[in-house]
Structure formats: C-alpha cells, structure tokens
Coordinates of C-alpha atoms in Angstrom, one line a residue:
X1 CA -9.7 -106.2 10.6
X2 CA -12.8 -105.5 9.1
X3 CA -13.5 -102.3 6.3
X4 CA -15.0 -100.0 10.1
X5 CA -11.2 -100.3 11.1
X6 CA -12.4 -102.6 14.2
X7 CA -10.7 -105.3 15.7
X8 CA -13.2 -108.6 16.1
X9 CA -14.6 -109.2 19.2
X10 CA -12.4 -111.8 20.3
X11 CA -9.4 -109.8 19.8
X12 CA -10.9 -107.1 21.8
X13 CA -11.5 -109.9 24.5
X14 CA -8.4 -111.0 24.5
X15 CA -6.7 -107.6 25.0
X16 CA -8.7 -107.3 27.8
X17 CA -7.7 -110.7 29.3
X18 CA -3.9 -109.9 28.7
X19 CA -4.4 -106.2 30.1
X20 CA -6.1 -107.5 33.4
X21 CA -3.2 -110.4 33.6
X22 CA -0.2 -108.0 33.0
X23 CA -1.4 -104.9 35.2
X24 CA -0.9 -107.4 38.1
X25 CA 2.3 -106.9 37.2
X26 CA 3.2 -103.8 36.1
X27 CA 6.3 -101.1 36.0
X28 CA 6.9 -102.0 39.7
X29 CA 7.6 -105.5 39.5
X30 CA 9.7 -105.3 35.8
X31 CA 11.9 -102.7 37.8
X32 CA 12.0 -104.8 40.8
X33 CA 12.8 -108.0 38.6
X34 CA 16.0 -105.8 36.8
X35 CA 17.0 -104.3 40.0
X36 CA 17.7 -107.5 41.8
X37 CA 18.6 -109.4 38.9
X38 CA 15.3 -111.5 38.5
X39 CA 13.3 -112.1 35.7
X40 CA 9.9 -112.5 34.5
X41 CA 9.5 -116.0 34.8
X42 CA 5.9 -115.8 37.0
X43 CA 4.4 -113.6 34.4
X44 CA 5.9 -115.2 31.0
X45 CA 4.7 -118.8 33.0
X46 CA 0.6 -117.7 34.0
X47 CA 0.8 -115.8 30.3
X48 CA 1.5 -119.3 29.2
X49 CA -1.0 -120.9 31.2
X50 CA -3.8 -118.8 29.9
X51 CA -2.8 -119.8 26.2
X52 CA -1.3 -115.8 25.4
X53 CA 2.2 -116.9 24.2
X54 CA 1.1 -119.2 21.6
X55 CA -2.3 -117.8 20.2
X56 CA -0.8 -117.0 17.3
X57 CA 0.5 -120.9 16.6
X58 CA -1.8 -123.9 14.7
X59 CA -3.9 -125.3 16.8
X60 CA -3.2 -128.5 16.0
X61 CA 0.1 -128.0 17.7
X62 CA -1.2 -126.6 21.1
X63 CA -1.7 -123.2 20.1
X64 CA -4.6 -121.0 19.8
X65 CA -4.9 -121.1 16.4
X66 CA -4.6 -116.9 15.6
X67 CA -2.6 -115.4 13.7
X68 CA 0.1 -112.3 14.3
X69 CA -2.7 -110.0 14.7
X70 CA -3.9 -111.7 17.7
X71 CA 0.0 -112.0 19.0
X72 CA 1.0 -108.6 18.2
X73 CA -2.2 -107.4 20.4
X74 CA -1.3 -109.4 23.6
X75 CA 2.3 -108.0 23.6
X76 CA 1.1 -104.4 22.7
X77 CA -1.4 -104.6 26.0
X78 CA 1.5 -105.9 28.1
X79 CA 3.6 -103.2 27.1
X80 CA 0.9 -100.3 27.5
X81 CA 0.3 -102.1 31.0
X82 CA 4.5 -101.5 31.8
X83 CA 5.2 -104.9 31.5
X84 CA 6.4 -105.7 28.0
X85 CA 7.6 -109.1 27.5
X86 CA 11.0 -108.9 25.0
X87 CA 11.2 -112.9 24.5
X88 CA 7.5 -112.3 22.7
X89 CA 9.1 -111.3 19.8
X90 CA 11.3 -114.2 19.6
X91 CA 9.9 -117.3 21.0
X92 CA 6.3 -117.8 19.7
X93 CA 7.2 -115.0 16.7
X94 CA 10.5 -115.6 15.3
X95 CA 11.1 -119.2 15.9
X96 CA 7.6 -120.1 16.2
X97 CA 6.8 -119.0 13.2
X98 CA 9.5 -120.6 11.4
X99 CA 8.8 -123.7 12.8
X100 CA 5.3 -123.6 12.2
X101 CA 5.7 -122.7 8.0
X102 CA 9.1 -124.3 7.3
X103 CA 9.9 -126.6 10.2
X104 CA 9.3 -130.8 9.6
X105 CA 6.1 -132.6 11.0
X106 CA 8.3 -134.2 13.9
X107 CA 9.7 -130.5 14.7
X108 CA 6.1 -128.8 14.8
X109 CA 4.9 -131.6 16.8
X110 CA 8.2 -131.8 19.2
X111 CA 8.9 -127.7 19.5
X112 CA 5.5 -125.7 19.1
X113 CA 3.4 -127.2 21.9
X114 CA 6.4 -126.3 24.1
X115 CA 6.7 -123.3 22.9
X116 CA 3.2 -122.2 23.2
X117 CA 2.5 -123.2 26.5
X118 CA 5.8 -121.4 27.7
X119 CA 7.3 -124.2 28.9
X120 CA 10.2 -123.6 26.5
X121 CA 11.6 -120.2 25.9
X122 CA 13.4 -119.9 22.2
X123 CA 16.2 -117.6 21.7
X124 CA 16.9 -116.3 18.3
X125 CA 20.8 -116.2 17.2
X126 CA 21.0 -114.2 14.2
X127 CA 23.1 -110.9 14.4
X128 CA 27.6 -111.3 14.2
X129 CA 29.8 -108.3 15.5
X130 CA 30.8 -108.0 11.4
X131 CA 27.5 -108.8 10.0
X132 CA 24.8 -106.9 12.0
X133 CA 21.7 -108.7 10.6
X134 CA 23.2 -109.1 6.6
X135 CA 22.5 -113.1 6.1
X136 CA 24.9 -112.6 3.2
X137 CA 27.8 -112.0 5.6
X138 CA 27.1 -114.4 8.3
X139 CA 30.4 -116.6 9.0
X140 CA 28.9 -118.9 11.8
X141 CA 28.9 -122.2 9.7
X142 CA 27.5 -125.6 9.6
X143 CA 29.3 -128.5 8.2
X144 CA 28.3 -132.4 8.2
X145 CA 29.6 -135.0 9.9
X146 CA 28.3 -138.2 9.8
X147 CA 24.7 -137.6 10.9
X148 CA 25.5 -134.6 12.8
X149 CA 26.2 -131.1 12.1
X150 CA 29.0 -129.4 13.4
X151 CA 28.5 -125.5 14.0
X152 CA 31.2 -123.2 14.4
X153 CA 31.0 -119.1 15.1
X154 CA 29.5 -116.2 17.1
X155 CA 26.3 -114.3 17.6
X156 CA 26.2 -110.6 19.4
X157 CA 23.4 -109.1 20.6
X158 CA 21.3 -112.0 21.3
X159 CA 18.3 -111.7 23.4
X160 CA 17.3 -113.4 26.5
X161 CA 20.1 -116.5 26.4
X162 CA 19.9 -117.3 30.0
X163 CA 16.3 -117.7 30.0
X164 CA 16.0 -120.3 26.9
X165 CA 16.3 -124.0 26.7
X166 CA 16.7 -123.8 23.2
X167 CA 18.4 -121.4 20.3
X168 CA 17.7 -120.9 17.0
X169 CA 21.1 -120.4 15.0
X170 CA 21.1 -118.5 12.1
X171 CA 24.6 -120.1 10.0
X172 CA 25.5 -121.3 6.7
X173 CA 25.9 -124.4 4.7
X174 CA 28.5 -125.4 1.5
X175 CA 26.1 -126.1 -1.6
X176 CA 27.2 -129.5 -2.5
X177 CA 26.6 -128.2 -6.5
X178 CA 28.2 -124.6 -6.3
X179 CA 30.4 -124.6 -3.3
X180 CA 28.3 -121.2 -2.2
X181 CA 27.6 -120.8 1.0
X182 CA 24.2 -120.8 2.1
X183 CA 21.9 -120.0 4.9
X184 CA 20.7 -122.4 6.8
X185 CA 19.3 -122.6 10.8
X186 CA 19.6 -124.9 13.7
X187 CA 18.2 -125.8 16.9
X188 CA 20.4 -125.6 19.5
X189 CA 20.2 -126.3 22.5
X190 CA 21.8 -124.1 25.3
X191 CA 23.8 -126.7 27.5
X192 CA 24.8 -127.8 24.8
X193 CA 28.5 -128.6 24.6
X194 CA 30.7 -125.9 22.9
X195 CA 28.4 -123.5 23.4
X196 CA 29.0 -120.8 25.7
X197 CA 27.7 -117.2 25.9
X198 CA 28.9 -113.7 27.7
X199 CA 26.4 -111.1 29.0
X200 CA 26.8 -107.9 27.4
X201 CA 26.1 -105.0 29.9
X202 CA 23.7 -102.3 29.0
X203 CA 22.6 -99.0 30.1
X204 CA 18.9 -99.7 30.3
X205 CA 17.8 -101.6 33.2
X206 CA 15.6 -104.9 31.6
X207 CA 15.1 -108.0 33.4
X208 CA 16.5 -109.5 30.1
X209 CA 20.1 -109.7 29.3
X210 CA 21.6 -109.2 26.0
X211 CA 24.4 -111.4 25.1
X212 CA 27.9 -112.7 23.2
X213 CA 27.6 -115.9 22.2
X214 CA 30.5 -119.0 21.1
X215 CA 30.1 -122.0 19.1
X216 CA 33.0 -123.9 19.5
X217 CA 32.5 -127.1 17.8
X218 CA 28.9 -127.1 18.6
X219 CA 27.5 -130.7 17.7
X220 CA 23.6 -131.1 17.0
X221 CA 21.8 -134.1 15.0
X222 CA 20.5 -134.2 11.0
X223 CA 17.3 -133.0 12.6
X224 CA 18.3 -130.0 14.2
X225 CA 18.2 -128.4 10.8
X226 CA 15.1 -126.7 10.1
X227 CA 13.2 -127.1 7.4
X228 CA 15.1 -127.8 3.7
X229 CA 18.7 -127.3 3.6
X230 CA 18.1 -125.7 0.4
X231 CA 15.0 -124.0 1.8
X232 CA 17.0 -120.5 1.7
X233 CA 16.6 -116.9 2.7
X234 CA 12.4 -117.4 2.8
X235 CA 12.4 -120.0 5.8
X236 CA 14.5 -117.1 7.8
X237 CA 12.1 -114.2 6.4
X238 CA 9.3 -116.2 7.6
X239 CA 10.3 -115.5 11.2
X240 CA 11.9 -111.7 10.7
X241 CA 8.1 -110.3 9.6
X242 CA 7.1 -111.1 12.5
X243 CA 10.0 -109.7 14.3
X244 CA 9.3 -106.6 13.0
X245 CA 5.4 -106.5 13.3
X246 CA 5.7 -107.5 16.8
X247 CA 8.9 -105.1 17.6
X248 CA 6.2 -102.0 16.9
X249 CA 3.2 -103.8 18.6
X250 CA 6.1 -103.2 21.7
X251 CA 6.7 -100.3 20.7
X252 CA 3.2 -98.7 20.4
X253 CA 2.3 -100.2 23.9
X254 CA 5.3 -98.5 25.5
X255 CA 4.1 -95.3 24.0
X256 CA 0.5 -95.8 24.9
X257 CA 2.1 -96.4 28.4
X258 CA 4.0 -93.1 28.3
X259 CA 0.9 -91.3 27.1
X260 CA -1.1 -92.7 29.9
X261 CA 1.1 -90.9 32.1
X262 CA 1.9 -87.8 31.2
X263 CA -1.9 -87.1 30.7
X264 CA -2.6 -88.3 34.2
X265 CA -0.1 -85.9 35.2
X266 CA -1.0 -82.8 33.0
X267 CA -4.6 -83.5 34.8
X268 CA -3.5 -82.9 38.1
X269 CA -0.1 -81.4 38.4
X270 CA -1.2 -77.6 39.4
X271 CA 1.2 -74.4 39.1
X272 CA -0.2 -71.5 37.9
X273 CA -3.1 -70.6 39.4
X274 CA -5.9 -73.4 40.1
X275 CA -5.9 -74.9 36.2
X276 CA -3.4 -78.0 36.0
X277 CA -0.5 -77.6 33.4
X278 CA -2.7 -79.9 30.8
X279 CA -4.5 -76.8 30.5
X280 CA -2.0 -74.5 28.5
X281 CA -1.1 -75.5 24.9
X282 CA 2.2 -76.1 25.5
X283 CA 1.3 -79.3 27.8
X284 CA -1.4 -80.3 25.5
X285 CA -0.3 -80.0 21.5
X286 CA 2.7 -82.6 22.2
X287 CA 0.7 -84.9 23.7
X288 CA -2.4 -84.6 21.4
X289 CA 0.4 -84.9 18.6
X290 CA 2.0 -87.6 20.4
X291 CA -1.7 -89.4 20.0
X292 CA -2.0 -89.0 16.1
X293 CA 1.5 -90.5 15.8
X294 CA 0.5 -93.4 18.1
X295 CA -2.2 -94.5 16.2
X296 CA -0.6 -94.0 12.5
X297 CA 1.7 -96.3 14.3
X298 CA -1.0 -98.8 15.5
X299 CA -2.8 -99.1 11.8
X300 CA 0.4 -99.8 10.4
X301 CA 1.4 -102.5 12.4
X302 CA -2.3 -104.2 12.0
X303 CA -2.1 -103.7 8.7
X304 CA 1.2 -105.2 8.5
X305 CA -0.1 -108.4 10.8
X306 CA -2.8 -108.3 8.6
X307 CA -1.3 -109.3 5.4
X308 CA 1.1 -111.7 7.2
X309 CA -1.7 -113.9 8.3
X310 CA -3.6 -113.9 4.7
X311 CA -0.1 -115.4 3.3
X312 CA 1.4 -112.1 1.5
X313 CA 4.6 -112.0 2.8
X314 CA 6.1 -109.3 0.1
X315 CA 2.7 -106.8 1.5
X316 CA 3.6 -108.2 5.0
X317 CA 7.4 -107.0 4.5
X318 CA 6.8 -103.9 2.8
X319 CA 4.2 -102.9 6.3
X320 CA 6.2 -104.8 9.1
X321 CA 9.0 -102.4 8.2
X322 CA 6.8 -99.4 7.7
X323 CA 5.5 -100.0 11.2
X324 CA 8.6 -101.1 13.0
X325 CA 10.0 -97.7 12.0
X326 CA 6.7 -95.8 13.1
X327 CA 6.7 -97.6 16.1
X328 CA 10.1 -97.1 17.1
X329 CA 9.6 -93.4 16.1
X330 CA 6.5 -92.8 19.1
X331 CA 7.9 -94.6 21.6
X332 CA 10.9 -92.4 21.9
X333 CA 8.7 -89.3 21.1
X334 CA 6.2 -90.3 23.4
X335 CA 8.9 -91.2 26.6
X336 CA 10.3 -87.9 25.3
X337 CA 7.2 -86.2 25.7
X338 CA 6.3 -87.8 29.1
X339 CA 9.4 -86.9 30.4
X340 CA 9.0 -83.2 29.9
X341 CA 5.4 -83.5 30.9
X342 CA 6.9 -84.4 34.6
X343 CA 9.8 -81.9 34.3
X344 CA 12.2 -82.6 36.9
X345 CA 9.9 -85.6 38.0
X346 CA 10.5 -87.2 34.6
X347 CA 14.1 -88.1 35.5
X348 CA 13.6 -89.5 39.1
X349 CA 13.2 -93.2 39.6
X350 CA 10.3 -92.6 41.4
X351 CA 8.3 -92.3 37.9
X352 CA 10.1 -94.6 35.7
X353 CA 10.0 -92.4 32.8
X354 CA 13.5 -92.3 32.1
X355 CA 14.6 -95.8 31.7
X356 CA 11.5 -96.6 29.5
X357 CA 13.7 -93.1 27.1
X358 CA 16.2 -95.5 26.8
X359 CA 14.4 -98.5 26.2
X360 CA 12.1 -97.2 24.1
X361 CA 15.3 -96.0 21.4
X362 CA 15.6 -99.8 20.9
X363 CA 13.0 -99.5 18.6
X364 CA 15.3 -97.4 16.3
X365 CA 17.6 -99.8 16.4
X366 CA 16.6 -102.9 16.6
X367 CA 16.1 -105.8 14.9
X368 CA 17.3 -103.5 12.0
X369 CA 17.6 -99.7 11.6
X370 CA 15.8 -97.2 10.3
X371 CA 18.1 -96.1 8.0
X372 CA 18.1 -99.6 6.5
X373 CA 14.0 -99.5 6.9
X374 CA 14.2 -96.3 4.8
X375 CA 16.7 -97.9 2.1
X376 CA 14.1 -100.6 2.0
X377 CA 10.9 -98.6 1.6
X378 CA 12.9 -96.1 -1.0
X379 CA 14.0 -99.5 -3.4
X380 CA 10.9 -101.9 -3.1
X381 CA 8.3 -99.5 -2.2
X382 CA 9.0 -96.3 -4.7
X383 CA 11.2 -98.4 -7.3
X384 CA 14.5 -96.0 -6.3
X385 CA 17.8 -97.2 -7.2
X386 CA 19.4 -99.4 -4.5
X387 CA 21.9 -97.2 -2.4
X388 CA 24.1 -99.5 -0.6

C-alpha cells in the first residue's frame, strides 16, 4: 500500500478480474453445491486457470509472484461476491506458504506449481480434540524408521479432507540430544494407507466438510518432512500468519456481502408511507456503523498482509491477529445487521442471510479465538503479564 492508503493498480485489476470470475457464481450455486452435496470444484479449477490461487507464490515456482496482499484481495472479492472459497486459506496460504519459506528445493519445485495452478488442493492438519491449536500439546507423532517416517495420531476439525490430494500434518519428533519432543510437519498424502478420516456434521450448510482424522501407522518417506527437522515452531508460524490474514480478508468480504444487501433492501423495501425503511435512523445508523467497522477491519488486514510480505513476521503476527479478530467481529455484526434489515425475510432461505449468521461466527472461532487473540495482543502488544 502506498502513504494515500490505495491499493496499486494491479491489485485493483485483479479484484476486478476475481469479482467478475466469482459473481458467475455466486450465493446460488455455493447453496446449490451444499444442498446437494457438491463442491466447488468448477470455480476453485477456472480460479486456477486464471492464476488467482497462487498469485501470492514465487514465480519461479508457477505462481504469480505477489505476495499475501495480492491473495488476501482475491479471496476477500470472492467472498463479497457470495462465494468464498475456505480451502484459500489453507492451500496456497498455509501450506503454500510454508513450502515456499521453509520447504526443500525439490518440495518447492514438486508441490508449489501444483498447488498454484489448483491442480492439487492441500489440507492443513493441525488442531487435536485435547490440544485445540497449542503446538505444545500436540500428541500426533513422528518416529523414524529406516528411511521412512512413521506417523501416529488424530486431527479434529480439519478442513476440506475429501477435496485434497495431499495433507499437511502438524506432529512431533524425539530430539535425538534432549529427548523433547518437537514439532515437526509432514506431507501426507490422503490415500495414503493408515490414514482414514470421519466427517464431522455441522449446522452451517458449506460445500466443504469439516472433519476427524486417524493416523494409524501412517508411513511417508525422509522427504515428506518439511523443511529442517530442527526447523521448529517458525516453519509452522510461517503458514498460521497467513491463516489469520486471510481468515479476516474472508471475513470482511462476507460482511461487505451482507452490507450489500441489506442496503439494497433498505432502498426499496417500502412501509410507512412512500419513503423506503433506509430512510428512518433506525435502518440507517447500524448499517452506516456496520461500514466504519468494515473498513477498520479491511486496513487491518492490509496492514497485516503488508508487513508479512516485507519479511516482519513479529509486525505481521501482532496485525494478522488484530485483524482476524476485527474481521471475525463484522461479519457476524454485519449478517446480524442484514438480518434485521429483512426482518422476517432475513430468516427465509429465499435470502440467504441466515446461514451466512452462522458462518460468519466462524470467524470468532476459528483458526484461534478471540479470547486467545486478546491474551495475545494484552502480553506482546501492551507488555501485560501472561494470563494463561
């Protein structure tokens, strides 16, 4: 971003590229895709085709050479367009990302173009029933065998399983010096044997699944394991920045989404009189503050993507969660707001309004919560005691 607070031109190109391609799509055919059971395979596959997925990715790989502003921006215009795309913030984000700082040259050159082109969907296998997201307490682990590794544990709550060829396992390794455990992540691939997974069944209706997984014995080769084995927590934080920055790039376009609508409707829903309802001050103050909040949110999360791509991953970490919690915080004000907008109309299927209330309180929960968002922010940010 430049000191006038304006994206560059290309990025304001390419927004306009990704918001033509994903209004093709749209609310209707996400709904129709969960509905029957479907999935967004025809628009994750021409996003791929028009280089989107992996624009933020080195070049030299087969991506477009950006960086997380330039990623965050194409999911944020899908989303405002009703078509969010969940496996963007795992694929080309999380595992991309780590592949692309931490991962070997044979990796980069073997994964990424795949990756980038969509042609391989990455899943991201991180969070345990007794963990949450708390590397420290991770008990999937690794343990050599010859040249193989052999994994051994669970995941829960893992995104978009069915859809990927590939997984990136979160476990941990036995310091050959210490005898600590340590983390350390995997490729894995989905068929492979041992490895097995359960759909979870949730109350929102999303074209992607959410899943139990088991690793049972789970063989991969020496180089399966990204990166250094002694690489440590930094080759995982190197991916979950960008989880977060792209988690309230989702966010903010769901929002913008909600917004869209409920002014449209203010405009020309009529009941007292000729004026339409977005008329009277009680229509239009929570939807002009439902604005201010959105773009607070928006700024953060460009800042955020901002000091990710110029290498400050401490700034980057301090504004990825700063804007994953604002993010998360408008879309559910925002679906709240659009709801009540419609009034009775809010709830129907008809609108869609009601389902995006649900999905959009993801945000406060996911990838991490805002309580721990605000524990963060109070210890690193103000220099307050740590309270947990």
């Amino acid at each position: 971003m430049s000191t006038m607070f304006t994206e560059p031109e290309e990025r304001v190109a390419l927004r306009e590229a990704v918001k033509k391609l994903a209004s093709k799509y749209g609310r209707e055919f996400v709904e129709k895709q969960a509905r029957e059971g479907g999935k967004m395979t025809e628009m994750w596959a021409e996003m791929g085709r028009n280089g989107f997925l992996g624009v933020n990715l080195p070049e030299e790989y087969g991506g477009g050479g950006g960086g997380m502003s330039d990623l965050a921006a194409v999911l944020e215009e899908a989303s405002a367009a009703g078509a969010p795309l969940l496996m963007m913030v795992v694929s080309p984000a999380i595992v991309g990302s780590i592949l692309a700082r931490c991962g070997t040259e044979e990796q980069k050159k073997h994964w990424i173009p795949q990756i980038a082109s969509g042609e391989v969907t990455a899943a991201f296998g991180i969070t345990e029933a007794d963990a949450g997201s708390n590397a420290h307490n991770i008990t999937t682990t690794a343990s050599r065998d010859g040249d193989e590794w052999v994994i051994n544990g669970q995941k829960t709550f893992i995104s978009g399983v069915d859809e990927a060829q590939v997984i990136l396992i979160v476990s941990r390794t036995e310091d050959a010096k210490t005898g600590k455990l340590k983390p350390a992540l995997f490729m894995v691939p989905t068929d492979a044997p041992g490895f097995t997974k359960q759909v979870i069944p949730m109350a929102w209706k999303a074209p992607e699944k959410q899943f139990t997984l088991f690793l049972d014995n789970v063989r991969v080769p020496a180089d399966a394991l990204v990166g250094d084995e002694d690489g440590g927590l930094w080759q995982l934080f190197a991916g979950l920045n960008p989880e977060r920055i792209m988690g309230a790039a989702m966010s903010c376009g769901m929002a913008r989404y909600a917004l869209e609508k409920a002014v449209a409707y203010a405009k020309e829903r009529s009941v007292w009189k000729d004026a339409p309802i977005g008329a009277h001050q009680g229509i239009q103050h929570p939807l002009a503050k439902v604005k201010i909040e959105l773009e607070q949110a928006r700024l953060l999360w460009q800042k955020a993507a901002a000091l990710y791509d110029a290498g400050d991953d401490f700034g980057a970490g301090e504004y990825a969660n700063m804007a994953k919690y604002a993010g998360g915080e408008i879309a559910c004000n925002a679906s709240d707001v659009a709801v009540h907008t419609h009034g009775g109309n809010g709830m129907t299927e008809e609108y869609g309004l009601a389902n995006l209330m649900v999905a959009a309180r993801l945000g406060r929960i996911a990838p991490v919560s805002r309580e721990m968002i605000l524990n963060f922010v109070a210890m690193h940010s103000l220099g307050l005691p740590k309270s947990y």
